[in-house]
PDB file of C-alpha atoms in Angstrom:
ATOM      1  CA  UNK T   1       5.969  15.409  10.632  1.00 89.00           C
ATOM      2  CA  UNK T   2       7.868  13.137  12.783  1.00 93.00           C
ATOM      3  CA  UNK T   3       9.423   9.077  12.156  1.00 94.00           C
ATOM      4  CA  UNK T   4      10.089   6.793  14.755  1.00 93.00           C
ATOM      5  CA  UNK T   5      13.101   6.121  13.187  1.00 94.00           C
ATOM      6  CA  UNK T   6      13.790   9.599  13.422  1.00 95.00           C
ATOM      7  CA  UNK T   7      13.592  10.162  17.287  1.00 96.00           C
ATOM      8  CA  UNK T   8      15.060   6.434  17.996  1.00 95.00           C
ATOM      9  CA  UNK T   9      19.433   7.495  18.906  1.00 94.00           C
ATOM     10  CA  UNK T  10      18.280  11.144  19.549  1.00 96.00           C
ATOM     11  CA  UNK T  11      20.056  12.550  21.891  1.00 96.00           C
ATOM     12  CA  UNK T  12      18.139  14.616  24.564  1.00 96.00           C
ATOM     13  CA  UNK T  13      20.049  17.835  25.505  1.00 96.00           C
ATOM     14  CA  UNK T  14      18.808  20.003  29.303  1.00 94.00           C
ATOM     15  CA  UNK T  15      18.689  23.642  27.415  1.00 94.00           C
ATOM     16  CA  UNK T  16      18.805  24.862  30.934  1.00 94.00           C
ATOM     17  CA  UNK T  17      21.723  23.066  32.911  1.00 93.00           C
ATOM     18  CA  UNK T  18      23.083  22.550  28.966  1.00 93.00           C
ATOM     19  CA  UNK T  19      23.588  18.695  29.380  1.00 93.00           C
ATOM     20  CA  UNK T  20      23.170  15.827  27.724  1.00 95.00           C
ATOM     21  CA  UNK T  21      20.388  13.310  29.686  1.00 94.00           C
ATOM     22  CA  UNK T  22      20.944  10.545  27.601  1.00 94.00           C
ATOM     23  CA  UNK T  23      19.796   9.347  24.724  1.00 97.00           C
ATOM     24  CA  UNK T  24      16.103   8.105  23.434  1.00 96.00           C
ATOM     25  CA  UNK T  25      16.357   3.953  23.382  1.00 94.00           C
ATOM     26  CA  UNK T  26      12.409   2.895  23.132  1.00 94.00           C
ATOM     27  CA  UNK T  27       8.473   4.913  22.329  1.00 95.00           C
ATOM     28  CA  UNK T  28       5.493   4.255  24.417  1.00 93.00           C
ATOM     29  CA  UNK T  29       2.421   4.929  23.162  1.00 93.00           C
ATOM     30  CA  UNK T  30      -1.105   5.160  24.792  1.00 91.00           C
ATOM     31  CA  UNK T  31      -3.409   1.515  24.731  1.00 88.00           C
ATOM     32  CA  UNK T  32      -4.880   2.271  21.445  1.00 89.00           C
ATOM     33  CA  UNK T  33      -2.010   3.550  19.548  1.00 92.00           C
ATOM     34  CA  UNK T  34      -3.173   6.848  18.505  1.00 94.00           C
ATOM     35  CA  UNK T  35      -0.713   8.902  20.319  1.00 95.00           C
ATOM     36  CA  UNK T  36       3.526   8.765  21.376  1.00 95.00           C
ATOM     37  CA  UNK T  37       3.384   9.531  25.711  1.00 93.00           C
ATOM     38  CA  UNK T  38       6.744   8.693  26.250  1.00 94.00           C
ATOM     39  CA  UNK T  39      10.740   8.885  25.066  1.00 94.00           C
ATOM     40  CA  UNK T  40      12.731   5.686  27.539  1.00 94.00           C
ATOM     41  CA  UNK T  41      15.991   7.368  27.676  1.00 95.00           C
ATOM     42  CA  UNK T  42      19.915   5.294  29.029  1.00 94.00           C
ATOM     43  CA  UNK T  43      21.870   7.781  30.579  1.00 93.00           C
ATOM     44  CA  UNK T  44      25.929   7.313  30.063  1.00 93.00           C
ATOM     45  CA  UNK T  45      25.694   4.747  33.313  1.00 92.00           C
ATOM     46  CA  UNK T  46      22.379   2.865  32.342  1.00 91.00           C
ATOM     47  CA  UNK T  47      19.747   4.684  34.392  1.00 91.00           C
ATOM     48  CA  UNK T  48      16.501   4.323  32.096  1.00 92.00           C
ATOM     49  CA  UNK T  49      15.144   7.883  32.356  1.00 92.00           C
ATOM     50  CA  UNK T  50      11.218   8.602  30.339  1.00 93.00           C
ATOM     51  CA  UNK T  51      10.540  12.254  28.974  1.00 94.00           C
ATOM     52  CA  UNK T  52       6.438  12.269  28.379  1.00 93.00           C
ATOM     53  CA  UNK T  53       6.135  14.437  25.541  1.00 94.00           C
ATOM     54  CA  UNK T  54       5.157  17.646  26.702  1.00 94.00           C
ATOM     55  CA  UNK T  55       7.926  18.459  27.670  1.00 94.00           C
ATOM     56  CA  UNK T  56       9.653  18.518  24.666  1.00 95.00           C
ATOM     57  CA  UNK T  57      10.665  22.107  23.894  1.00 95.00           C
ATOM     58  CA  UNK T  58      12.156  21.208  20.301  1.00 95.00           C
ATOM     59  CA  UNK T  59      13.324  18.543  18.144  1.00 95.00           C
ATOM     60  CA  UNK T  60      16.410  18.903  16.263  1.00 94.00           C
ATOM     61  CA  UNK T  61      18.434  17.515  13.092  1.00 93.00           C
ATOM     62  CA  UNK T  62      20.521  15.925  16.177  1.00 94.00           C
ATOM     63  CA  UNK T  63      19.322  16.182  18.987  1.00 97.00           C
ATOM     64  CA  UNK T  64      15.839  16.971  21.455  1.00 96.00           C
ATOM     65  CA  UNK T  65      15.599  19.286  23.620  1.00 96.00           C
ATOM     66  CA  UNK T  66      13.820  20.400  27.317  1.00 95.00           C
ATOM     67  CA  UNK T  67      14.288  22.864  29.170  1.00 92.00           C
ATOM     68  CA  UNK T  68      15.908  21.536  32.142  1.00 91.00           C
ATOM     69  CA  UNK T  69      16.548  18.189  33.752  1.00 85.00           C
ATOM     70  CA  UNK T  70      13.153  17.991  35.814  1.00 89.00           C
ATOM     71  CA  UNK T  71      11.465  17.638  31.991  1.00 88.00           C
ATOM     72  CA  UNK T  72      12.309  13.575  32.884  1.00 90.00           C
ATOM     73  CA  UNK T  73      12.219  10.847  35.775  1.00 84.00           C
ATOM     74  CA  UNK T  74      13.316   7.980  37.097  1.00 84.00           C
ATOM     75  CA  UNK T  75      11.521   4.718  35.244  1.00 82.00           C
ATOM     76  CA  UNK T  76       9.004   2.496  36.426  1.00 75.00           C
ATOM     77  CA  UNK T  77       7.409   0.029  35.366  1.00 72.00           C
ATOM     78  CA  UNK T  78       2.998   1.235  34.078  1.00 61.00           C
ATOM     79  CA  UNK T  79       0.944  -1.195  32.821  1.00 55.00           C
ATOM     80  CA  UNK T  80      -0.811   1.618  30.607  1.00 66.00           C
ATOM     81  CA  UNK T  81       2.788   2.396  28.280  1.00 74.00           C
ATOM     82  CA  UNK T  82       2.895   0.680  24.963  1.00 85.00           C
ATOM     83  CA  UNK T  83       6.232   0.234  23.552  1.00 88.00           C
ATOM     84  CA  UNK T  84       6.145   1.083  19.958  1.00 89.00           C
ATOM     85  CA  UNK T  85       5.471  -1.704  16.822  1.00 91.00           C
ATOM     86  CA  UNK T  86       8.300  -1.499  15.001  1.00 93.00           C
ATOM     87  CA  UNK T  87       9.432  -4.955  14.086  1.00 94.00           C
ATOM     88  CA  UNK T  88       5.415  -6.554  14.549  1.00 94.00           C
ATOM     89  CA  UNK T  89       4.350  -8.619  11.571  1.00 96.00           C
ATOM     90  CA  UNK T  90       0.724  -6.972  10.637  1.00 96.00           C
ATOM     91  CA  UNK T  91      -2.950  -9.097   9.477  1.00 95.00           C
ATOM     92  CA  UNK T  92      -5.836  -8.074   9.005  1.00 93.00           C
ATOM     93  CA  UNK T  93      -8.485  -9.059  11.374  1.00 91.00           C
ATOM     94  CA  UNK T  94      -9.377 -12.410   8.171  1.00 89.00           C
ATOM     95  CA  UNK T  95      -5.775 -12.774   9.026  1.00 91.00           C
ATOM     96  CA  UNK T  96      -4.054 -11.595   5.459  1.00 93.00           C
ATOM     97  CA  UNK T  97      -0.334 -11.207   6.482  1.00 96.00           C
ATOM     98  CA  UNK T  98       0.454  -8.278   5.077  1.00 96.00           C
ATOM     99  CA  UNK T  99       4.528  -7.385   6.500  1.00 96.00           C
ATOM    100  CA  UNK T 100       6.324  -6.190   8.652  1.00 97.00           C
ATOM    101  CA  UNK T 101       5.351  -2.550  10.346  1.00 96.00           C
ATOM    102  CA  UNK T 102       9.519  -0.189   9.863  1.00 96.00           C
ATOM    103  CA  UNK T 103       7.942   3.583  10.502  1.00 97.00           C
ATOM    104  CA  UNK T 104       5.258   4.968  12.157  1.00 96.00           C
ATOM    105  CA  UNK T 105       4.254   8.572  11.310  1.00 97.00           C
ATOM    106  CA  UNK T 106       3.373  10.974  13.461  1.00 96.00           C
ATOM    107  CA  UNK T 107       2.137  14.692  13.373  1.00 96.00           C
ATOM    108  CA  UNK T 108       3.810  17.396  15.373  1.00 95.00           C
ATOM    109  CA  UNK T 109       1.272  17.311  18.309  1.00 95.00           C
ATOM    110  CA  UNK T 110       2.778  13.206  17.970  1.00 96.00           C
ATOM    111  CA  UNK T 111      -0.416  11.771  17.238  1.00 96.00           C
ATOM    112  CA  UNK T 112      -0.022   7.936  14.880  1.00 96.00           C
ATOM    113  CA  UNK T 113      -0.455   8.866  11.154  1.00 97.00           C
ATOM    114  CA  UNK T 114       0.454   6.259   9.140  1.00 97.00           C
ATOM    115  CA  UNK T 115       1.965   2.780   9.443  1.00 97.00           C
ATOM    116  CA  UNK T 116       5.066   1.633   6.748  1.00 97.00           C
ATOM    117  CA  UNK T 117       5.369  -1.764   5.994  1.00 97.00           C
ATOM    118  CA  UNK T 118       8.373  -2.895   4.484  1.00 96.00           C
ATOM    119  CA  UNK T 119       6.540  -3.710   1.168  1.00 96.00           C
ATOM    120  CA  UNK T 120       6.070  -0.311   0.877  1.00 94.00           C
ATOM    121  CA  UNK T 121       2.715  -0.340   1.368  1.00 96.00           C
ATOM    122  CA  UNK T 122       1.091   2.632   3.863  1.00 96.00           C
ATOM    123  CA  UNK T 123      -1.644   2.129   6.357  1.00 95.00           C
ATOM    124  CA  UNK T 124      -4.146   5.106   8.093  1.00 95.00           C
ATOM    125  CA  UNK T 125      -3.560   4.648  11.649  1.00 95.00           C
ATOM    126  CA  UNK T 126      -7.957   4.262  11.672  1.00 92.00           C
ATOM    127  CA  UNK T 127      -7.553   1.192  10.320  1.00 93.00           C
ATOM    128  CA  UNK T 128      -5.301   0.225  13.592  1.00 93.00           C
ATOM    129  CA  UNK T 129      -7.442  -3.081  15.256  1.00 92.00           C
ATOM    130  CA  UNK T 130      -4.996  -3.878  18.000  1.00 90.00           C
ATOM    131  CA  UNK T 131      -1.840  -4.224  18.281  1.00 90.00           C
ATOM    132  CA  UNK T 132       0.116  -6.455  20.555  1.00 87.00           C
ATOM    133  CA  UNK T 133       3.788  -7.299  21.886  1.00 85.00           C
ATOM    134  CA  UNK T 134       4.949  -8.868  18.608  1.00 89.00           C
ATOM    135  CA  UNK T 135       1.779  -8.625  16.226  1.00 94.00           C
ATOM    136  CA  UNK T 136      -0.582  -6.100  14.788  1.00 95.00           C
ATOM    137  CA  UNK T 137      -3.966  -6.228  12.825  1.00 94.00           C
ATOM    138  CA  UNK T 138      -5.663  -3.706  11.033  1.00 94.00           C
ATOM    139  CA  UNK T 139      -8.935  -3.772   9.691  1.00 92.00           C
ATOM    140  CA  UNK T 140      -9.212  -4.568   5.528  1.00 86.00           C
ATOM    141  CA  UNK T 141     -11.761  -1.993   3.652  1.00 79.00           C
ATOM    142  CA  UNK T 142     -14.000  -4.417   3.299  1.00 76.00           C
ATOM    143  CA  UNK T 143     -14.919  -4.974   6.441  1.00 70.00           C
ATOM    144  CA  UNK T 144     -17.557  -5.091   8.791  1.00 67.00           C
ATOM    145  CA  UNK T 145     -17.093  -6.144  12.478  1.00 71.00           C
ATOM    146  CA  UNK T 146     -15.414  -4.240  14.991  1.00 68.00           C
ATOM    147  CA  UNK T 147     -12.713  -5.528  17.487  1.00 66.00           C
ATOM    148  CA  UNK T 148     -14.145  -4.062  19.662  1.00 63.00           C
ATOM    149  CA  UNK T 149     -17.376  -6.289  20.089  1.00 63.00           C
ATOM    150  CA  UNK T 150     -15.095  -9.271  20.746  1.00 65.00           C
ATOM    151  CA  UNK T 151     -15.306 -10.213  24.933  1.00 63.00           C
ATOM    152  CA  UNK T 152     -12.038 -10.171  26.383  1.00 62.00           C
ATOM    153  CA  UNK T 153     -10.636 -13.428  27.225  1.00 61.00           C
ATOM    154  CA  UNK T 154     -11.918 -14.521  30.985  1.00 63.00           C
ATOM    155  CA  UNK T 155      -8.791 -16.410  32.947  1.00 62.00           C
ATOM    156  CA  UNK T 156      -8.524 -20.496  32.326  1.00 62.00           C
ATOM    157  CA  UNK T 157     -10.485 -22.171  34.453  1.00 59.00           C
ATOM    158  CA  UNK T 158      -8.778 -25.549  36.086  1.00 61.00           C
ATOM    159  CA  UNK T 159     -10.783 -28.588  37.610  1.00 60.00           C
ATOM    160  CA  UNK T 160     -10.043 -30.474  40.300  1.00 61.00           C
ATOM    161  CA  UNK T 161      -8.607 -34.312  40.219  1.00 60.00           C
ATOM    162  CA  UNK T 162     -10.048 -36.406  41.822  1.00 61.00           C
ATOM    163  CA  UNK T 163      -7.576 -39.290  42.108  1.00 60.00           C
ATOM    164  CA  UNK T 164      -9.686 -42.630  42.275  1.00 53.00           C
TER     165      UNK T 164
END
């Protein structure tokens, strides 16, 4: 099992070239928050690189190793990447405040398993309803409505004003 906070600030080493590629700065998940997809690295000269989790060779106590420096690529903006919601406020779909996300537990295959909150409460990934930039929303035990049944809001309509 891995923990997101343990991955942050780890050095990433290329085994073939024998060099430090960078340090893990951010973690990105898929849009359903089911799997850790990529790690964002920052190099000594402040270049941003992306390391897909499929290219990780091993995660050790002090560093992450990859086979070679072709395992990483320059960062380009991608709307399909979602930043890990550590530090986000957690609520239920009925609006009950649960706490702040302090940790995310991952399986050996980087699948999201549990969310830990600052009040020592843990919530299973299956209870996740939705998440955004600063908030994460969970189902409570007796919720019958699914967020997927809701429709996304349409762009607001702007009315032309006529001067008299």
